[in-house]
CSV table of C-alpha atoms and ligand atoms in Angstrom, one decimal:
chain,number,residue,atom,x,y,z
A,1418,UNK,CA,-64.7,23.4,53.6
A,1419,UNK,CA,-68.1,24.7,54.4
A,1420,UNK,CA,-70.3,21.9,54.4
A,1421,UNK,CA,-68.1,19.4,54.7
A,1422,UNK,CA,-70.3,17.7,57.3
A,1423,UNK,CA,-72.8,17.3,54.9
A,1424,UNK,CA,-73.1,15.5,52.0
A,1425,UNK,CA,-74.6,17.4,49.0
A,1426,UNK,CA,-76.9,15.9,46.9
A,1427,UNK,CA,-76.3,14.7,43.7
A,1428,UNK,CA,-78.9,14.2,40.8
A,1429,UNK,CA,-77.2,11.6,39.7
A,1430,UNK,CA,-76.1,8.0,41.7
A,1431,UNK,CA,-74.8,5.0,40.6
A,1432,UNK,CA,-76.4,1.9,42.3
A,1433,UNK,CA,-73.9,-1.0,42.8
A,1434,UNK,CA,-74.4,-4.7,43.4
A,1435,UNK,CA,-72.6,-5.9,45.7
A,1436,UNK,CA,-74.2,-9.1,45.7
A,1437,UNK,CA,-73.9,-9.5,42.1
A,1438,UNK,CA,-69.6,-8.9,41.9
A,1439,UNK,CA,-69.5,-11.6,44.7
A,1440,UNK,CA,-71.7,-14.0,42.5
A,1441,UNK,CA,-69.6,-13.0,39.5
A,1442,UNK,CA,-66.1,-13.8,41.9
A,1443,UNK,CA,-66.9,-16.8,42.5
A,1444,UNK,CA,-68.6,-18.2,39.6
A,1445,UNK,CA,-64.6,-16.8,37.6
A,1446,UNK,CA,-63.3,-18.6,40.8
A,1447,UNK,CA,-64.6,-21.5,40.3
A,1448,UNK,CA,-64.3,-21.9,35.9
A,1449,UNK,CA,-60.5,-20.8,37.4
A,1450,UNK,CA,-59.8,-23.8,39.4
A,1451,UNK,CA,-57.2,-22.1,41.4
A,1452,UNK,CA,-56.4,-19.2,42.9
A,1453,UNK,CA,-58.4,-16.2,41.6
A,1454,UNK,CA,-57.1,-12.4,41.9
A,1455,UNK,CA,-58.7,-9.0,41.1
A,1456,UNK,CA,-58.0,-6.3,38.9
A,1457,UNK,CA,-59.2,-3.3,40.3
A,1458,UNK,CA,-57.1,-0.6,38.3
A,1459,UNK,CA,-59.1,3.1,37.3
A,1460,UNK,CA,-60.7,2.7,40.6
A,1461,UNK,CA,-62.1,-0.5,40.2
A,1462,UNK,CA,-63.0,0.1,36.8
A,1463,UNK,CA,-65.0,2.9,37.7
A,1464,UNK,CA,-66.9,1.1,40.4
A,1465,UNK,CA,-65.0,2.1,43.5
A,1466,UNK,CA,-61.6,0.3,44.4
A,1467,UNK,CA,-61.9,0.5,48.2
A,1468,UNK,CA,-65.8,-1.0,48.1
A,1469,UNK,CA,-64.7,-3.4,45.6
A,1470,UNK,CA,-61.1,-4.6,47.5
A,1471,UNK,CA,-63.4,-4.9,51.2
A,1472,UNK,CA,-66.5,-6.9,49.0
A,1473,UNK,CA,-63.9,-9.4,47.1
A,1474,UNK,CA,-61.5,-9.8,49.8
A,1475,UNK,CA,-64.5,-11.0,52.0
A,1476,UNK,CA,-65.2,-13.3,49.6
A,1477,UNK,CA,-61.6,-15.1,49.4
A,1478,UNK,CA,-59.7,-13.2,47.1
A,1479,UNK,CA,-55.9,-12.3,48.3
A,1480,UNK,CA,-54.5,-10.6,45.1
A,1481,UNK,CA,-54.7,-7.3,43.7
A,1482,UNK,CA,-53.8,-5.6,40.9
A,1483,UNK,CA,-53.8,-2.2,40.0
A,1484,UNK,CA,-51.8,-0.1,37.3
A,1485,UNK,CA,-50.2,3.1,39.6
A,1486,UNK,CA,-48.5,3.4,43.0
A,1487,UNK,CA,-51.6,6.0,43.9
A,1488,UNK,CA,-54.1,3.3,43.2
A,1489,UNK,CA,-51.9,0.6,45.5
A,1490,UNK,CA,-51.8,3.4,48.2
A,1491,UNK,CA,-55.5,4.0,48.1
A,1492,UNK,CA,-56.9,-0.2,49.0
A,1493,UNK,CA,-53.2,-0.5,51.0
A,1494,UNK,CA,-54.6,-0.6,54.4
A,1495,UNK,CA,-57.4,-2.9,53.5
A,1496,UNK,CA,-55.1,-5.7,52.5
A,1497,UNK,CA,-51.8,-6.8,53.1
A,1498,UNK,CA,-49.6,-4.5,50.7
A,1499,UNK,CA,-47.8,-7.4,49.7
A,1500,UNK,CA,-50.8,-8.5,47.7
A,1501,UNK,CA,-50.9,-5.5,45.6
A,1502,UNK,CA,-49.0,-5.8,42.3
A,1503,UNK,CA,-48.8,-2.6,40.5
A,1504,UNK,CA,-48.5,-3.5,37.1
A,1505,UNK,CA,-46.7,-0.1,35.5
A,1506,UNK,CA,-43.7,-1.4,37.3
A,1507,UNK,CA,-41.1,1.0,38.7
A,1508,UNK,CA,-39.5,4.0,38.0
A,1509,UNK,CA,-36.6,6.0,39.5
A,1510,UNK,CA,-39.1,7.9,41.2
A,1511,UNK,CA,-41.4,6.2,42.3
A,1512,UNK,CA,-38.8,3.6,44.7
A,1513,UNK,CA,-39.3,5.5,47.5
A,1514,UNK,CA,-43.4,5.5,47.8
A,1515,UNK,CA,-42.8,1.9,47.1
A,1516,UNK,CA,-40.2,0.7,49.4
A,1517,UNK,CA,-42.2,2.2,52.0
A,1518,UNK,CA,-45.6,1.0,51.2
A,1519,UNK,CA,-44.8,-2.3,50.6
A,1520,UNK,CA,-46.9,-3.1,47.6
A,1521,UNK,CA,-45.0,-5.1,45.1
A,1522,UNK,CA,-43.8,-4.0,41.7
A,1523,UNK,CA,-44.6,-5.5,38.6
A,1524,UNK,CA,-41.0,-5.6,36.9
A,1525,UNK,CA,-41.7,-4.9,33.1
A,1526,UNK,CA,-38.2,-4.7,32.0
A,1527,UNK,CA,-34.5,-5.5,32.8
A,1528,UNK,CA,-33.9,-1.7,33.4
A,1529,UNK,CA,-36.8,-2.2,36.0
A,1530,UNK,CA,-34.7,-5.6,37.5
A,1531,UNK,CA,-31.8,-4.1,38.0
A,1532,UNK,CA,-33.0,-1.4,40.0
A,1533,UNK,CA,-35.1,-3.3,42.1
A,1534,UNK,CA,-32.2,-5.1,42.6
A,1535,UNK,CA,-29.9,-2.6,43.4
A,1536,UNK,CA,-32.2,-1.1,45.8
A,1537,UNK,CA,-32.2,-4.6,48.0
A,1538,UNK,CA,-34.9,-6.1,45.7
A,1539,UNK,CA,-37.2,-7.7,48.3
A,1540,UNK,CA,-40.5,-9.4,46.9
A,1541,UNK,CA,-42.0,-8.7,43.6
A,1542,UNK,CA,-43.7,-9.6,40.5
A,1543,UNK,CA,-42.1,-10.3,37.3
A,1544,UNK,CA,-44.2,-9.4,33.4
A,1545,UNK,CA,-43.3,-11.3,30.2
A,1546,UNK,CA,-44.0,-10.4,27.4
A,1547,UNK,CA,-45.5,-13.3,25.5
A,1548,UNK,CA,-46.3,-11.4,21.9
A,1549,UNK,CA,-48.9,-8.1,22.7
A,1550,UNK,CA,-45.3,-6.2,22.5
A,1551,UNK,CA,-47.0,-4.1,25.4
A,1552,UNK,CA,-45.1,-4.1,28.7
A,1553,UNK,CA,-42.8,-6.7,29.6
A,1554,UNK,CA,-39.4,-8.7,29.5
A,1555,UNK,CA,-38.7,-10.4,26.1
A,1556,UNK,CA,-37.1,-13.6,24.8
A,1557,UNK,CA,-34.1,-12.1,24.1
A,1558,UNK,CA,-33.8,-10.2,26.5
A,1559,UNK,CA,-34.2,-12.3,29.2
A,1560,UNK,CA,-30.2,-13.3,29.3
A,1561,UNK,CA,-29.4,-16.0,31.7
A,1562,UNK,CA,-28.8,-14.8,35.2
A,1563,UNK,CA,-30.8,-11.6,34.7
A,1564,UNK,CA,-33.9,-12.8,37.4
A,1565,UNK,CA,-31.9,-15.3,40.0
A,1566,UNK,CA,-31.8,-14.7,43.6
A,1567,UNK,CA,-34.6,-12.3,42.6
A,1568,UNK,CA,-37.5,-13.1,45.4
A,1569,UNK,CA,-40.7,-13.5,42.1
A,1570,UNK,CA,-44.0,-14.1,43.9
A,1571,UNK,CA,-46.4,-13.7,40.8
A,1572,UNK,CA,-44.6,-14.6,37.4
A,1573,UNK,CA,-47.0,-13.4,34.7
A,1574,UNK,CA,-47.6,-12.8,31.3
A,1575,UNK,CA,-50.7,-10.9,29.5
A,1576,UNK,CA,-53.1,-12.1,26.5
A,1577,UNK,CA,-53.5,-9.8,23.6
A,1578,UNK,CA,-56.5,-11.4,22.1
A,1579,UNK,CA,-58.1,-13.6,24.5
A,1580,UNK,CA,-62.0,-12.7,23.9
A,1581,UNK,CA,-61.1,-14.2,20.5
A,1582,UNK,CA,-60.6,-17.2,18.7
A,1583,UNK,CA,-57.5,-17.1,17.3
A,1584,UNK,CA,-53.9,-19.4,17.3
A,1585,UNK,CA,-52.8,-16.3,19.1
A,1586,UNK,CA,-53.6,-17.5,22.5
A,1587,UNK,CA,-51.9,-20.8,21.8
A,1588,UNK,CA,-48.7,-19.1,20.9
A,1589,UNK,CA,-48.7,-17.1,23.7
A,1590,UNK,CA,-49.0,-19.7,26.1
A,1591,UNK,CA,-46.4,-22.1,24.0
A,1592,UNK,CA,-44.2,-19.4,24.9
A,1593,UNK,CA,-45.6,-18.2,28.6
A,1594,UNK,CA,-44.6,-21.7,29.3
A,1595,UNK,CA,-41.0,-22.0,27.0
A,1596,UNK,CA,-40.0,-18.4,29.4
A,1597,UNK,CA,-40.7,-19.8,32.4
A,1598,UNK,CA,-39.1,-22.9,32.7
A,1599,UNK,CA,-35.9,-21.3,33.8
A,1600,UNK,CA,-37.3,-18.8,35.8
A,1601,UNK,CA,-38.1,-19.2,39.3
A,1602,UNK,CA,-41.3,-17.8,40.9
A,1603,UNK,CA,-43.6,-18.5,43.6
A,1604,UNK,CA,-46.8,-18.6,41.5
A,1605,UNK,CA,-47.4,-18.2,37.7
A,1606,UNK,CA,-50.5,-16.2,36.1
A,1607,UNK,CA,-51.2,-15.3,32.6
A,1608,UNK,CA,-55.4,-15.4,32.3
A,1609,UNK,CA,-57.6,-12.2,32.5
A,1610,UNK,CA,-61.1,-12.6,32.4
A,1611,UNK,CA,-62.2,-13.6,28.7
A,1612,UNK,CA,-58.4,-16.0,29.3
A,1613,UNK,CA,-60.1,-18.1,31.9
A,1614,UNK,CA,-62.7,-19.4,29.2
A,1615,UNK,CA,-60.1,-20.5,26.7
A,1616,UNK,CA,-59.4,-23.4,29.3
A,1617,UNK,CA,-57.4,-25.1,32.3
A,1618,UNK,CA,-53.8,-24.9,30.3
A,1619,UNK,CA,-54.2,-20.9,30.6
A,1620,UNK,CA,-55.1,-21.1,34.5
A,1621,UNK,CA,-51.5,-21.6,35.7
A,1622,UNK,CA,-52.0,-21.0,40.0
A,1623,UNK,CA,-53.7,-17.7,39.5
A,1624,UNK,CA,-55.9,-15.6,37.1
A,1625,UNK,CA,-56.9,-11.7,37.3
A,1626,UNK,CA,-60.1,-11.2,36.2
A,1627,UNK,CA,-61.0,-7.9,36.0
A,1628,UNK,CA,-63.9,-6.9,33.5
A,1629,UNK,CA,-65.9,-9.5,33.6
A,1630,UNK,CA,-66.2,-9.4,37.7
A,1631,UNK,CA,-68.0,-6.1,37.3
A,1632,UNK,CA,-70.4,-7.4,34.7
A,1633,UNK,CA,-68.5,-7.2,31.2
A,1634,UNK,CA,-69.3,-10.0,29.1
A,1635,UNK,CA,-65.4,-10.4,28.2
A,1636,UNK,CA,-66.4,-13.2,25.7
A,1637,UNK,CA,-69.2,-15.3,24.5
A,1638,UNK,CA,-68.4,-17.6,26.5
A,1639,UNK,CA,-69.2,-15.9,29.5
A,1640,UNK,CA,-73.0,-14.7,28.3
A,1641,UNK,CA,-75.9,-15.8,30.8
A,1642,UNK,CA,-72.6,-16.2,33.3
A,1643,UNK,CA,-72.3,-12.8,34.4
A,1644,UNK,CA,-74.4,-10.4,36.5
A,1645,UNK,CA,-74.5,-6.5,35.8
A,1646,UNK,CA,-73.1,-4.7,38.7
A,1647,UNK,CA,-73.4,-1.1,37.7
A,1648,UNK,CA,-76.4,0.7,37.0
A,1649,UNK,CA,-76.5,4.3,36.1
A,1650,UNK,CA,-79.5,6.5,37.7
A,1651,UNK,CA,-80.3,10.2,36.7
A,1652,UNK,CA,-82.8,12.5,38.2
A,1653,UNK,CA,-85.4,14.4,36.3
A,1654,UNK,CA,-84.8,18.0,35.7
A,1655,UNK,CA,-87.3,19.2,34.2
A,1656,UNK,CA,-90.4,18.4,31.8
A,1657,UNK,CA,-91.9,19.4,29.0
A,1658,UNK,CA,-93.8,19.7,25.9
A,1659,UNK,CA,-92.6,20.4,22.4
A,1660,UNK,CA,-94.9,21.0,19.2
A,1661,UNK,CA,-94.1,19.2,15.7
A,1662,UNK,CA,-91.3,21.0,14.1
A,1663,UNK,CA,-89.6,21.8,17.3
A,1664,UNK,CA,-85.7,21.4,17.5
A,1665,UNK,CA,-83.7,19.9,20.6
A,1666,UNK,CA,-80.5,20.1,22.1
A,1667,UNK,CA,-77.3,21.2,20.7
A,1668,UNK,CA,-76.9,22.0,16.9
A,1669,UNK,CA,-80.3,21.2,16.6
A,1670,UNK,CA,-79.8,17.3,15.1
A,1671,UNK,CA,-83.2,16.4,16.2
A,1672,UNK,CA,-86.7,17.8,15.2
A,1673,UNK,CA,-90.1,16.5,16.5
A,1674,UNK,CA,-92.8,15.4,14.1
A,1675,UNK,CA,-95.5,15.3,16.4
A,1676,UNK,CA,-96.3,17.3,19.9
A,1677,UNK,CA,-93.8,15.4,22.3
A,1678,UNK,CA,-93.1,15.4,25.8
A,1679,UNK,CA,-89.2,15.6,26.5
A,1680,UNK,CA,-87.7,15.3,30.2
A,1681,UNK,CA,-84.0,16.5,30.8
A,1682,UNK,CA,-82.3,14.3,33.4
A,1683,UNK,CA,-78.9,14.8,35.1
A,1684,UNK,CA,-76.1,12.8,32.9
A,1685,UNK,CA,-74.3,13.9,29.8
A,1686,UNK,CA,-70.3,12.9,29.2
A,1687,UNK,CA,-68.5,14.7,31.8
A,1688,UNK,CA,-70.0,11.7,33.7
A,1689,UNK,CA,-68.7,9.1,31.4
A,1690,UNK,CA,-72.4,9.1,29.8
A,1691,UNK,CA,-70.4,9.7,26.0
A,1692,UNK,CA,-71.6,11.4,23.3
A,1693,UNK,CA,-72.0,8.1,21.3
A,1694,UNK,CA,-75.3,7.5,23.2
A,1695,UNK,CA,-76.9,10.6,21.6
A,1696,UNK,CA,-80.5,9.3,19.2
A,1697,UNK,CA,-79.3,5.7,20.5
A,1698,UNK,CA,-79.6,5.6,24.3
A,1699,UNK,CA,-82.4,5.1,26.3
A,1700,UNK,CA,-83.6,5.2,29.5
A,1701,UNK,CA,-86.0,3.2,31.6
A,1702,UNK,CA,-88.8,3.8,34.1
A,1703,UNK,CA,-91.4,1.6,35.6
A,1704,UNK,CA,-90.5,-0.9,32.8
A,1705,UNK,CA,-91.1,2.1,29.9
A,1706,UNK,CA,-88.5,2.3,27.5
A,1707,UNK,CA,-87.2,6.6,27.1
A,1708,UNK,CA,-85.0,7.3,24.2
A,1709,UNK,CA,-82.8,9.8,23.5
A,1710,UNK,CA,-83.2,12.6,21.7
A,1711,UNK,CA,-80.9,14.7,19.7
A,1712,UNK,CA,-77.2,14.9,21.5
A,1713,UNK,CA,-75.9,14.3,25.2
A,1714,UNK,CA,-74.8,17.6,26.9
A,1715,UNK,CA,-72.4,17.7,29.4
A,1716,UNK,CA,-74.3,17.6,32.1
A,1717,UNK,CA,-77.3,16.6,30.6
A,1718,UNK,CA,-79.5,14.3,28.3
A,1719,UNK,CA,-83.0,15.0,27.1
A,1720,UNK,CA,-85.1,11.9,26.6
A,1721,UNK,CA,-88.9,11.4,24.7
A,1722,UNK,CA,-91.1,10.7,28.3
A,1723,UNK,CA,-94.2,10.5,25.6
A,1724,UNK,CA,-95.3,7.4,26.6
A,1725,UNK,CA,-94.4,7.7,30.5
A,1726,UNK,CA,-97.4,10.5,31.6
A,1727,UNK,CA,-96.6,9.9,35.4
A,1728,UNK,CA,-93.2,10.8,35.4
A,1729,UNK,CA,-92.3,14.2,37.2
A,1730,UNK,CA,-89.3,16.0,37.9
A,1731,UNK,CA,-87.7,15.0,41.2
A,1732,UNK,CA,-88.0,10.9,39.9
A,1733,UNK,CA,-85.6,9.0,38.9
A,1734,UNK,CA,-84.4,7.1,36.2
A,1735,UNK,CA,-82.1,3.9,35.1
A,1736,UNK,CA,-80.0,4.4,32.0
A,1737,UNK,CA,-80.1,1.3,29.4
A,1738,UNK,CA,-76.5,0.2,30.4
A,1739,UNK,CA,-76.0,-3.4,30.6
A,1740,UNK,CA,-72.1,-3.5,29.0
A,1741,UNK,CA,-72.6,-5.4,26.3
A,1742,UNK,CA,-75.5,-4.4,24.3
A,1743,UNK,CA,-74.8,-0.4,25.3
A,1744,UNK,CA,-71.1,-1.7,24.1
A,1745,UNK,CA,-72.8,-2.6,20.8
A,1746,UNK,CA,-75.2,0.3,20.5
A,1747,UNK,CA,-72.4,2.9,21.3
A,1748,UNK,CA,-69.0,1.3,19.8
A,1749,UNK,CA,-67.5,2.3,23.1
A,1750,UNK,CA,-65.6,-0.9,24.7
A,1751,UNK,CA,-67.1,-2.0,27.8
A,1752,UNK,CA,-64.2,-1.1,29.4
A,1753,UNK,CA,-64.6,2.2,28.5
A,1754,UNK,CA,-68.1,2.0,29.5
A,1755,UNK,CA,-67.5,1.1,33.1
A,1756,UNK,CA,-64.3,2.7,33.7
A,1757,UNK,CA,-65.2,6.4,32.4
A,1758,UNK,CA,-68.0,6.8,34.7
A,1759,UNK,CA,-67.6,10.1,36.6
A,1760,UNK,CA,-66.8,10.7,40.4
A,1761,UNK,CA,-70.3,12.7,40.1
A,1762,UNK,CA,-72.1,9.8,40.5
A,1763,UNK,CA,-73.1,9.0,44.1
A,1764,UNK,CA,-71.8,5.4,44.2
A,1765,UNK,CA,-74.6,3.4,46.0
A,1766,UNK,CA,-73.7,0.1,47.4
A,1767,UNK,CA,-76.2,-2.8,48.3
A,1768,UNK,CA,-76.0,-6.4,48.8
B,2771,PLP,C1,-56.3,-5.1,33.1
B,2771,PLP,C2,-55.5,-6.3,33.3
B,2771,PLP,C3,-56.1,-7.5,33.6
B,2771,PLP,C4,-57.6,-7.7,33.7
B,2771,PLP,O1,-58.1,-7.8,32.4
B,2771,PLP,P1,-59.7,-8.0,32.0
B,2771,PLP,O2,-59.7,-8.1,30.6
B,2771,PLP,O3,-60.4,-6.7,32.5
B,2771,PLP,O4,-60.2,-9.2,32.7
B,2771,PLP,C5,-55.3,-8.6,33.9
B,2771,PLP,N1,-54.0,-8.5,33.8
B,2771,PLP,C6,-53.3,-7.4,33.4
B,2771,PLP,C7,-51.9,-7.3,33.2
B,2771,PLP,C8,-54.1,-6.2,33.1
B,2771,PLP,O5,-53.5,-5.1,32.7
């Protein structure tokens, strides 16, 4: 590729901190009590699996969880494969990448067992299904003799409604723990992040945290627990000034009452910046507060720089995107939040 020894720049970076998903880590590590894994699916939830895999496994974790074979191949030589569990499980097609990378399979269903089985089994992780009726083995289907001699390192089951209060999570631990008595497994797991805060009885020997390591408040409990670890920066385009009456940006939804002063920055929704943000998002710079105005573009956003007179094109700018509140302003998740953002971004790490 022409070029290709340079690195093009890109008007928009996202700044990462590393220091902060270490914090968050260990502070899940230690409300966990045990052993504490990772789920670093959708590229680390947006973040970047391989920086995220080299940061946590620095800091102690061994366990890894992701939700395709490309994902386990893609952090595989940066941990021991057999600490990957990818959690789609297997398919016919997909035995022989696994076999030879090693990563263990997240066996979702007695189909799945058998032809693990047949193919020499070897070590793997086994899903229950506990009552979200997403992936997993059942009650009754979980005949006797369908897992023995089966080598189970991670035994695990998944919580529908754990960032809630509700007899839910009670049931499905009741049951978690009813399935596993005759199973036999190396370790058992069943907390993801917002689990860990419903108490020690979910813990088991291992929890997989995921959201809330990369600064999602996964439930209330976790508030002033949890650092932000991804902060979205966009670079000014262009500046200008618009008279009362003026329209802006597509189909016109906005119209200025009053001579403005509008910059366009570099982020719209093909970088994961969504449409719900348009009149509702802001920006910040030096500690001034930039709305939105009218719709995100693709590519871009306009924002009301009235009351910022020293900002030029070339600066910079941090979008208003702490998970939470931008989850509340927007009614996007803040999984979605994290884990749509674009591979435009220049992904900026610092400690
Ligand atoms: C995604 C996922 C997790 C992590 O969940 P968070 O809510 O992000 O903490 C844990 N376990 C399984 C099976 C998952 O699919």
């Amino acid at each position: 590729m022409l070029f290709d020894d340079y690195q093009a720049p890109s008007p928009c970076r996202l700044r990462l901190d590393g220091g902060a998903l270490v914090r968050n880590y260990e502070k899940l590590s230690s409300f966990s009590g045990g052993e504490t894994g990772a789920a670093v699916k959708a590229n680390g939830y947006g973040l970047g699996a391989r920086e995220v895999v080299e940061r946590l496994s620095a800091a102690g974790c061994e366990d890894f969880f992701v939700a395709h074979w490309g994902e386990a191949a893609q952090i595989a030589d940066l941990v021991d494969p057999q600490n990957i569990s990818v959690l789609s499980g297997i398919q016919e097609g997909d035995m022989e990448f696994a076999v030879g990378l090693g990563a263990k399979p997240v066996l979702n269903s007695p189909l799945q067992v058998k032809r693990w089985r047949h193919m020499g089994g070897g070590l793997c992780d086994v899903m229950l299904n506990t009552g979200m009726n997403r992936l997993g083995i059942s009650e009754h289907e979980l005949e006797p003799g369908l897992l023995d001699g089966l080598d189970i390192d991670i035994l695990m089951s998944h919580l529908a409604s754990a960032d809630e209060d509700t007899l839910q999570n009670e049931e499905q631990l009741e049951l978690f723990m009813e399935m596993n008595e005759q199973i036999t497994a190396r370790r058992l797991s069943l907390a993801n992040s917002a689990g860990i805060m419903l108490g020690e009885e979910w813990h088991f020997d291992l929890t997989r945290p995921g959201l809330a390591l990369y600064g999602g408040i996964a439930c209330e409990d976790l508030q002033g627990e949890i650092e932000q670890v991804a902060f979205p920066e966009a670079q000014v385009l262009q500046r200008s000034i618009i008279q009362e009456g003026d329209l802006v940006g597509y189909n016109a939804t906005f119209t200025a009452d009053r001579t403005m002063q509008t910059a366009v920055i570099s982020i719209g929704y093909a970088d994961g910046y969504l449409r719900a943000f348009s009149e509702k998002g802001s920006a910040i710079w030096q500690g001034i507060r930039l709305p939105v105005l009218g719709r995100v573009s693709m590519d871009m956003v306009i924002l009301d720089v009235s009351d910022a007179e020293d900002l030029n094109e070339g600066d910079w700018v941090a979008m208003d995107y702490e998970p939470l509140s931008a989850s509340q302003l927007s009614g996007l998740s803040q999984y979605e939040l994290l884990t749509g953002l674009s591979d435009r971004f220049q992904r900026i790490w610092h400690d």
